[in-house]
PDB file of C-alpha atoms in Angstrom:
ATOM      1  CA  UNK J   1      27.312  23.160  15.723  1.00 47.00           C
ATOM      2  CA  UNK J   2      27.756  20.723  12.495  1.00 46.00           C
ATOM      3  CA  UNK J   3      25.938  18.249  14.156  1.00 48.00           C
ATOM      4  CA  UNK J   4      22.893  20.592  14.230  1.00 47.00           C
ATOM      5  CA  UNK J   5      23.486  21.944  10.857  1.00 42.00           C
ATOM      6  CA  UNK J   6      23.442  18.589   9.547  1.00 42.00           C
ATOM      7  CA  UNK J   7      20.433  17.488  11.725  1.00 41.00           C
ATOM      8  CA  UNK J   8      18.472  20.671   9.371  1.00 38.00           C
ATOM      9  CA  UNK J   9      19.571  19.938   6.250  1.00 41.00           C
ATOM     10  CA  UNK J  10      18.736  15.805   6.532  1.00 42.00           C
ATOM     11  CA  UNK J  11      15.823  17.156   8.375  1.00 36.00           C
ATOM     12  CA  UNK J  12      15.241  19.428   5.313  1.00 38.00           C
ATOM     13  CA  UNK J  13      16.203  16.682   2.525  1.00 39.00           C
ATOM     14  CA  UNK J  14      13.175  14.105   4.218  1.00 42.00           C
ATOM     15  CA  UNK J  15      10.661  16.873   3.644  1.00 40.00           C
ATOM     16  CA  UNK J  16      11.609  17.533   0.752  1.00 40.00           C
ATOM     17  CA  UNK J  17      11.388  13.635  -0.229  1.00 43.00           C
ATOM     18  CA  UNK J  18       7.710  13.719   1.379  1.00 44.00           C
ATOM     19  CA  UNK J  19       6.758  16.041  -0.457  1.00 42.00           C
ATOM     20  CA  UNK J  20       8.058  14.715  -3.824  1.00 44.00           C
ATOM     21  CA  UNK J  21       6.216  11.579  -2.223  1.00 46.00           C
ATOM     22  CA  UNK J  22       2.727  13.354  -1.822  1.00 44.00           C
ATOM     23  CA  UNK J  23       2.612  15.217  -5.465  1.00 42.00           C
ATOM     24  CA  UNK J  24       3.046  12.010  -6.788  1.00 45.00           C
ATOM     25  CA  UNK J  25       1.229  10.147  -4.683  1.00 45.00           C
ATOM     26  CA  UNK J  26      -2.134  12.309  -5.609  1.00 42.00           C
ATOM     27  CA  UNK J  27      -0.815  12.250  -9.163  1.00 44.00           C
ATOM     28  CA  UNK J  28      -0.722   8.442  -9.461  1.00 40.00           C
ATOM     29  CA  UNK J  29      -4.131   8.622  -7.530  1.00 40.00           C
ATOM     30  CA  UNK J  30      -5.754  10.560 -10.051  1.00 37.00           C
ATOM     31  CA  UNK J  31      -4.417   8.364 -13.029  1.00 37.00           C
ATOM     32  CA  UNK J  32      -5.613   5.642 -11.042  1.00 37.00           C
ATOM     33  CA  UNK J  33      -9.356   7.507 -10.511  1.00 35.00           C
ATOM     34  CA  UNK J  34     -10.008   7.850 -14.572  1.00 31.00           C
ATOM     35  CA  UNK J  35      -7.311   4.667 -15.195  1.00 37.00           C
ATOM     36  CA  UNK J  36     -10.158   2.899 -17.327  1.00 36.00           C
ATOM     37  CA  UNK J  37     -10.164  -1.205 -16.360  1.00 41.00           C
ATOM     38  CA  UNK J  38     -10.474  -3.271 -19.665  1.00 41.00           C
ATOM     39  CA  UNK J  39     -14.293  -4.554 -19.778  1.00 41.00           C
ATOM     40  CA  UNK J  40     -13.328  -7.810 -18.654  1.00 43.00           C
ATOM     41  CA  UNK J  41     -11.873  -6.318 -14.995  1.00 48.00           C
ATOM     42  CA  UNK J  42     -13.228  -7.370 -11.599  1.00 57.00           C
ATOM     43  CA  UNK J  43     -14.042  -4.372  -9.869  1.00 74.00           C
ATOM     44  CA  UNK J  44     -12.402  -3.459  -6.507  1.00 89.00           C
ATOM     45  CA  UNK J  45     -14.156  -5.228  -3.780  1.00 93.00           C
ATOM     46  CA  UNK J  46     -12.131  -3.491  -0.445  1.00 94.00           C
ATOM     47  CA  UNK J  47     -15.184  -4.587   1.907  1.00 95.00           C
ATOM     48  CA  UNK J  48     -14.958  -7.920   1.044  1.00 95.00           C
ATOM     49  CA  UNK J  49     -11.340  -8.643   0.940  1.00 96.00           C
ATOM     50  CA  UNK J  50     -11.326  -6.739   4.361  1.00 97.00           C
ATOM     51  CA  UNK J  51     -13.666  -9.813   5.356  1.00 97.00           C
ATOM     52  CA  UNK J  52     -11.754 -12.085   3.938  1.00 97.00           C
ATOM     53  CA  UNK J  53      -8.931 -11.035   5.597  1.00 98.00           C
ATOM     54  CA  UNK J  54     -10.679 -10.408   9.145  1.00 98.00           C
ATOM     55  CA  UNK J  55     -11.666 -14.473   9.141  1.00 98.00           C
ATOM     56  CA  UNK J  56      -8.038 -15.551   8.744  1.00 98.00           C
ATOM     57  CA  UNK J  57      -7.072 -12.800  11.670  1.00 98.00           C
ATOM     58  CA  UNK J  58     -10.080 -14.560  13.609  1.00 98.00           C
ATOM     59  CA  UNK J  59      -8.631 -17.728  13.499  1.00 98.00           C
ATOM     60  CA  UNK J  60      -5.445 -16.626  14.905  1.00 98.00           C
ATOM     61  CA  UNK J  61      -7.382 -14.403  17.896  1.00 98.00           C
ATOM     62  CA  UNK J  62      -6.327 -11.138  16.109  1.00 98.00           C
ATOM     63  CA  UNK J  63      -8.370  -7.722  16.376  1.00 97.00           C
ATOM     64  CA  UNK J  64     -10.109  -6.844  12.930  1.00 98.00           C
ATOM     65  CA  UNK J  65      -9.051  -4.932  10.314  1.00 98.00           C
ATOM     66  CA  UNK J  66     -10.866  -1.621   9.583  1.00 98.00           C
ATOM     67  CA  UNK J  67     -10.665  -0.446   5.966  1.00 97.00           C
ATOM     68  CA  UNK J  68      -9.166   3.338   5.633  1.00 98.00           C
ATOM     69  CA  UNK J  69      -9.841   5.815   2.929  1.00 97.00           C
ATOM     70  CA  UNK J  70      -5.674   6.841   3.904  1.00 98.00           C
ATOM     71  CA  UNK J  71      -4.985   3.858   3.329  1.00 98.00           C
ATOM     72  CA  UNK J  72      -6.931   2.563   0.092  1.00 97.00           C
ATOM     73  CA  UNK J  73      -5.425   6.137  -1.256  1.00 97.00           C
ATOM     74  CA  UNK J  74      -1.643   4.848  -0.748  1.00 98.00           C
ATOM     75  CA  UNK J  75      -2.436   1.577  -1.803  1.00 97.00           C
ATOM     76  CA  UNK J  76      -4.361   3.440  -5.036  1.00 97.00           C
ATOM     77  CA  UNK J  77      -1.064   5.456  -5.674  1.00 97.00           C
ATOM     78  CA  UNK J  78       1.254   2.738  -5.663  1.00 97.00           C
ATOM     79  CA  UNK J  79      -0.753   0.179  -7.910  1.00 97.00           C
ATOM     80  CA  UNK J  80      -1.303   3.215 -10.255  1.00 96.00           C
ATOM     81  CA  UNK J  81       2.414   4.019 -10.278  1.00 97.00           C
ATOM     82  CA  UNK J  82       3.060   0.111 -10.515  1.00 97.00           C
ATOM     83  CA  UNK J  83       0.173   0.139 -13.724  1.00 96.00           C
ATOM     84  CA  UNK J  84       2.104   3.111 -15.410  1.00 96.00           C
ATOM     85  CA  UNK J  85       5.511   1.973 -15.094  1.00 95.00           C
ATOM     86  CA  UNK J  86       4.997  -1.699 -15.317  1.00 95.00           C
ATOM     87  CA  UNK J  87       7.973  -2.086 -12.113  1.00 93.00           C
ATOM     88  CA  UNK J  88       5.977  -4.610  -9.205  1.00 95.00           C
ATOM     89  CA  UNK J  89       8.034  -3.012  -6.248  1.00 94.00           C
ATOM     90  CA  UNK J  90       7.430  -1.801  -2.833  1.00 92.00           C
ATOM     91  CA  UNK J  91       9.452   1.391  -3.773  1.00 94.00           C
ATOM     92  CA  UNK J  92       7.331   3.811  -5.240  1.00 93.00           C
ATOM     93  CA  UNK J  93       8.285   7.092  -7.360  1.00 88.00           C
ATOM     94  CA  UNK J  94      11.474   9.217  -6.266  1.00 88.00           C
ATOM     95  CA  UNK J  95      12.263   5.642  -4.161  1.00 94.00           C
ATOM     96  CA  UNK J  96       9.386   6.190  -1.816  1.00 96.00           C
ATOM     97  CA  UNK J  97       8.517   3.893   0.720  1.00 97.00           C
ATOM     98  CA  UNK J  98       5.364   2.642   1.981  1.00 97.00           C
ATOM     99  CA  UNK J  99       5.773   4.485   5.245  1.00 97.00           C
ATOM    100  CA  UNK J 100       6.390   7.490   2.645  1.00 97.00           C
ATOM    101  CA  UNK J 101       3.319   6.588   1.169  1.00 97.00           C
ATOM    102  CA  UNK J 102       1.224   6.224   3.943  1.00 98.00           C
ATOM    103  CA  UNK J 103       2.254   9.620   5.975  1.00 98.00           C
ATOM    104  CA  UNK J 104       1.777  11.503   2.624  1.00 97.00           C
ATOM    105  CA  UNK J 105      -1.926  10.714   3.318  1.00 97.00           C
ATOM    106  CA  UNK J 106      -1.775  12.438   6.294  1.00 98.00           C
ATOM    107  CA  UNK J 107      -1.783   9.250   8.099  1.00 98.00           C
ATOM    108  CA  UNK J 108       0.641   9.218  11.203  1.00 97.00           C
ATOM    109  CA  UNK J 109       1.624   5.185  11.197  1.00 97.00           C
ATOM    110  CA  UNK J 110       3.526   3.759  14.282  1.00 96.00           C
ATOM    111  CA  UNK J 111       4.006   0.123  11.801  1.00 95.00           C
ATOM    112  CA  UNK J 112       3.248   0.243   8.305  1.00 98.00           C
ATOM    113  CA  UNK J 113       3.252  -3.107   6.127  1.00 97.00           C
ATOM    114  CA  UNK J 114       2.736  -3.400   2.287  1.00 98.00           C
ATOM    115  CA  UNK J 115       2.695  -5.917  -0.358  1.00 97.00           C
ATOM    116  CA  UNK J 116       2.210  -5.857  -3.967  1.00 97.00           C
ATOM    117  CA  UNK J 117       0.497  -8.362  -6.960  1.00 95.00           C
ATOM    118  CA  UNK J 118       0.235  -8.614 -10.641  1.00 95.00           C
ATOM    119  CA  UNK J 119      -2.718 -10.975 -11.564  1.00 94.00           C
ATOM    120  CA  UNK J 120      -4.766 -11.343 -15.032  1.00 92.00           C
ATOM    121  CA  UNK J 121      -7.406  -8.886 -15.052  1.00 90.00           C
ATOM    122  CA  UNK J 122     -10.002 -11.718 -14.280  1.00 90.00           C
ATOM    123  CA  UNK J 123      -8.651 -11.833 -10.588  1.00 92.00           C
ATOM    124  CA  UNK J 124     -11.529 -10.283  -8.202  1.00 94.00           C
ATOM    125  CA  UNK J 125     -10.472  -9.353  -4.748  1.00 94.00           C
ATOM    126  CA  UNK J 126     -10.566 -12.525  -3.347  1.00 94.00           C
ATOM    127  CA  UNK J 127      -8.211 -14.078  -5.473  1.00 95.00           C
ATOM    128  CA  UNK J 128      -5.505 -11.243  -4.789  1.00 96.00           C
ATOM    129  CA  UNK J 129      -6.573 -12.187  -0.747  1.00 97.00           C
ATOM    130  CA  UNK J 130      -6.414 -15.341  -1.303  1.00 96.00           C
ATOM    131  CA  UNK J 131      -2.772 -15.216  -3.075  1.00 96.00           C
ATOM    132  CA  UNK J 132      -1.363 -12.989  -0.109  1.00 97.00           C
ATOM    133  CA  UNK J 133      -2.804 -15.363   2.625  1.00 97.00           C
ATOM    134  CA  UNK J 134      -0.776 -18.133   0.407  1.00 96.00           C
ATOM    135  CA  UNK J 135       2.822 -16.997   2.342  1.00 88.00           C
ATOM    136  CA  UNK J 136       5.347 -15.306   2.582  1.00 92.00           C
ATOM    137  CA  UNK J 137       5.676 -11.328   4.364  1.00 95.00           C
ATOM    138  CA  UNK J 138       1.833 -10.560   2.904  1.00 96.00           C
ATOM    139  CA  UNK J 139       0.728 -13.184   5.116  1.00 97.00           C
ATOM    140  CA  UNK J 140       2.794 -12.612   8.083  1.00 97.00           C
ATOM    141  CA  UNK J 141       1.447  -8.799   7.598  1.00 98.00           C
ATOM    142  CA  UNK J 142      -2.446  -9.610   7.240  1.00 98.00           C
ATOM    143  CA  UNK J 143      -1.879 -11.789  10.454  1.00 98.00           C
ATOM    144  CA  UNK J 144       0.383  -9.507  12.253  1.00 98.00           C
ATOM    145  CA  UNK J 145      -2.390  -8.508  14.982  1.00 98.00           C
ATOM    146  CA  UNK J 146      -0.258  -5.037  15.982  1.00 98.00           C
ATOM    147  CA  UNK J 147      -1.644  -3.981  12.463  1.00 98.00           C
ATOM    148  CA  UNK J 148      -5.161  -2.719  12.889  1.00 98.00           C
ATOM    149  CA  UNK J 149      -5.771  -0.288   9.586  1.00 98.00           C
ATOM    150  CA  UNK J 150      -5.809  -1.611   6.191  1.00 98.00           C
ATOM    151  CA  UNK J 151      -6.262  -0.718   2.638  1.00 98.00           C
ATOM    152  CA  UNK J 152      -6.094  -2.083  -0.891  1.00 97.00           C
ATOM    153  CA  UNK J 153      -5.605  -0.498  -4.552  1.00 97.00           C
ATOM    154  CA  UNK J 154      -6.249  -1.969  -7.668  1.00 96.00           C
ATOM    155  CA  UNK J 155      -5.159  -0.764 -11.079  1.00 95.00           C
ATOM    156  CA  UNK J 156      -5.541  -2.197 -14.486  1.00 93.00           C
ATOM    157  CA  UNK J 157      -2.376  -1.942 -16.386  1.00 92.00           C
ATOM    158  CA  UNK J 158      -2.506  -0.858 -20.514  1.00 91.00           C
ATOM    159  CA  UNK J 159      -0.713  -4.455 -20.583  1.00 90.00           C
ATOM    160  CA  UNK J 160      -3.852  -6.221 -19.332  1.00 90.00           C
ATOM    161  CA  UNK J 161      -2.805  -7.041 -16.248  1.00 94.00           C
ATOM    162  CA  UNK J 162      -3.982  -6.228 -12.828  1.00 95.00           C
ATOM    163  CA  UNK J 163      -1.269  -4.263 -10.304  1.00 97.00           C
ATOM    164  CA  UNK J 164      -2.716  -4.811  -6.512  1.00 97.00           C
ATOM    165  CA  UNK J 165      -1.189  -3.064  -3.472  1.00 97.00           C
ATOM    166  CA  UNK J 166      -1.904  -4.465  -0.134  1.00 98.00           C
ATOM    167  CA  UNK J 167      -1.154  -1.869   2.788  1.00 98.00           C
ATOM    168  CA  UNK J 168      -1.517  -2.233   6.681  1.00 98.00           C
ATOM    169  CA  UNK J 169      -0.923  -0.122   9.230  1.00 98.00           C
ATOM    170  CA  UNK J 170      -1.562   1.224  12.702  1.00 98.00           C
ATOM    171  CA  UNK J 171      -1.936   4.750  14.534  1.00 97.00           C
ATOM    172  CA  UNK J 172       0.878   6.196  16.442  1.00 94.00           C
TER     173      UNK J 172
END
């Protein structure tokens, strides 16, 4: 009977956290929507970083990546939390996750993968591609061929500098 009772109340407590997720996930998606980029800003380019990022999956035989409004809107909240706060972290508000992130979207992920960049606001979308494909668990992510869904966020920062969020993922 406590083992039940328990099971409802942690059930209860991750809702709860998903929730706290979600309202501040559209927040930070709003502040990054009207977030004005200094003048000297490269825009956003998700197409072309998606094609970037599908040629280095081609040479290692993986699927491509398809580019997901769920996904550019976690990736959007993050960087715009990551902009406000000035903290470069995977863990988002209330200690969110990405796979916090990404459900709170609506999004049902069976693997979720994220990483996260500060660059000068002169950085375009290639060079934030082009400094993931560079190593470490970005890399290993873009190539990871199980990962089929991607999306990227982009916020300028009222310290000049450019917060990126890099987030892949695939359907349950």
């Amino acid at each position: 009977m406590q083992s039940d009772s328990m099971n409802r109340r942690q059930t209860a407590v991750r809702a709860a956290k998903l929730a706290r997720a979600a309202a501040t996930l559209a927040g930070t998606a709003a502040v990054a929507a009207i977030c004005a980029a200094p003048a000297s800003a490269a825009p956003l380019d998700v197409a072309g970083a998606v094609r970037d990022m599908n040629a280095a999956r081609a040479e290692i035989g993986c699927p491509s990546l398809a580019a997901s409004d769920q996904l550019n809107a976690a990736a959007a909240g993050q960087s715009g939390y990551m902009a406000s706060s000035k903290i470069v972290s995977d863990l988002g508000p209330d200690k969110s996750t990405p796979a916090d992130r990404v459900k709170a979207t609506g999004y049902n992920p069976k693997g979720v993968g994220e990483a996260v960049l500060v660059t000068a606001p002169t950085q375009n979308s290639r060079d934030a591609v082009k400094a993931w494909l560079a190593g470490g668990k970005s890399k290993a992510y873009i190539l990871d061929c199980r990962l089929t869904d991607v999306g990227i966020g982009m916020v300028s920062g009222s310290n000049s500098q450019s917060y990126w969020t890099l987030v892949l993922a695939r359907p349950n």
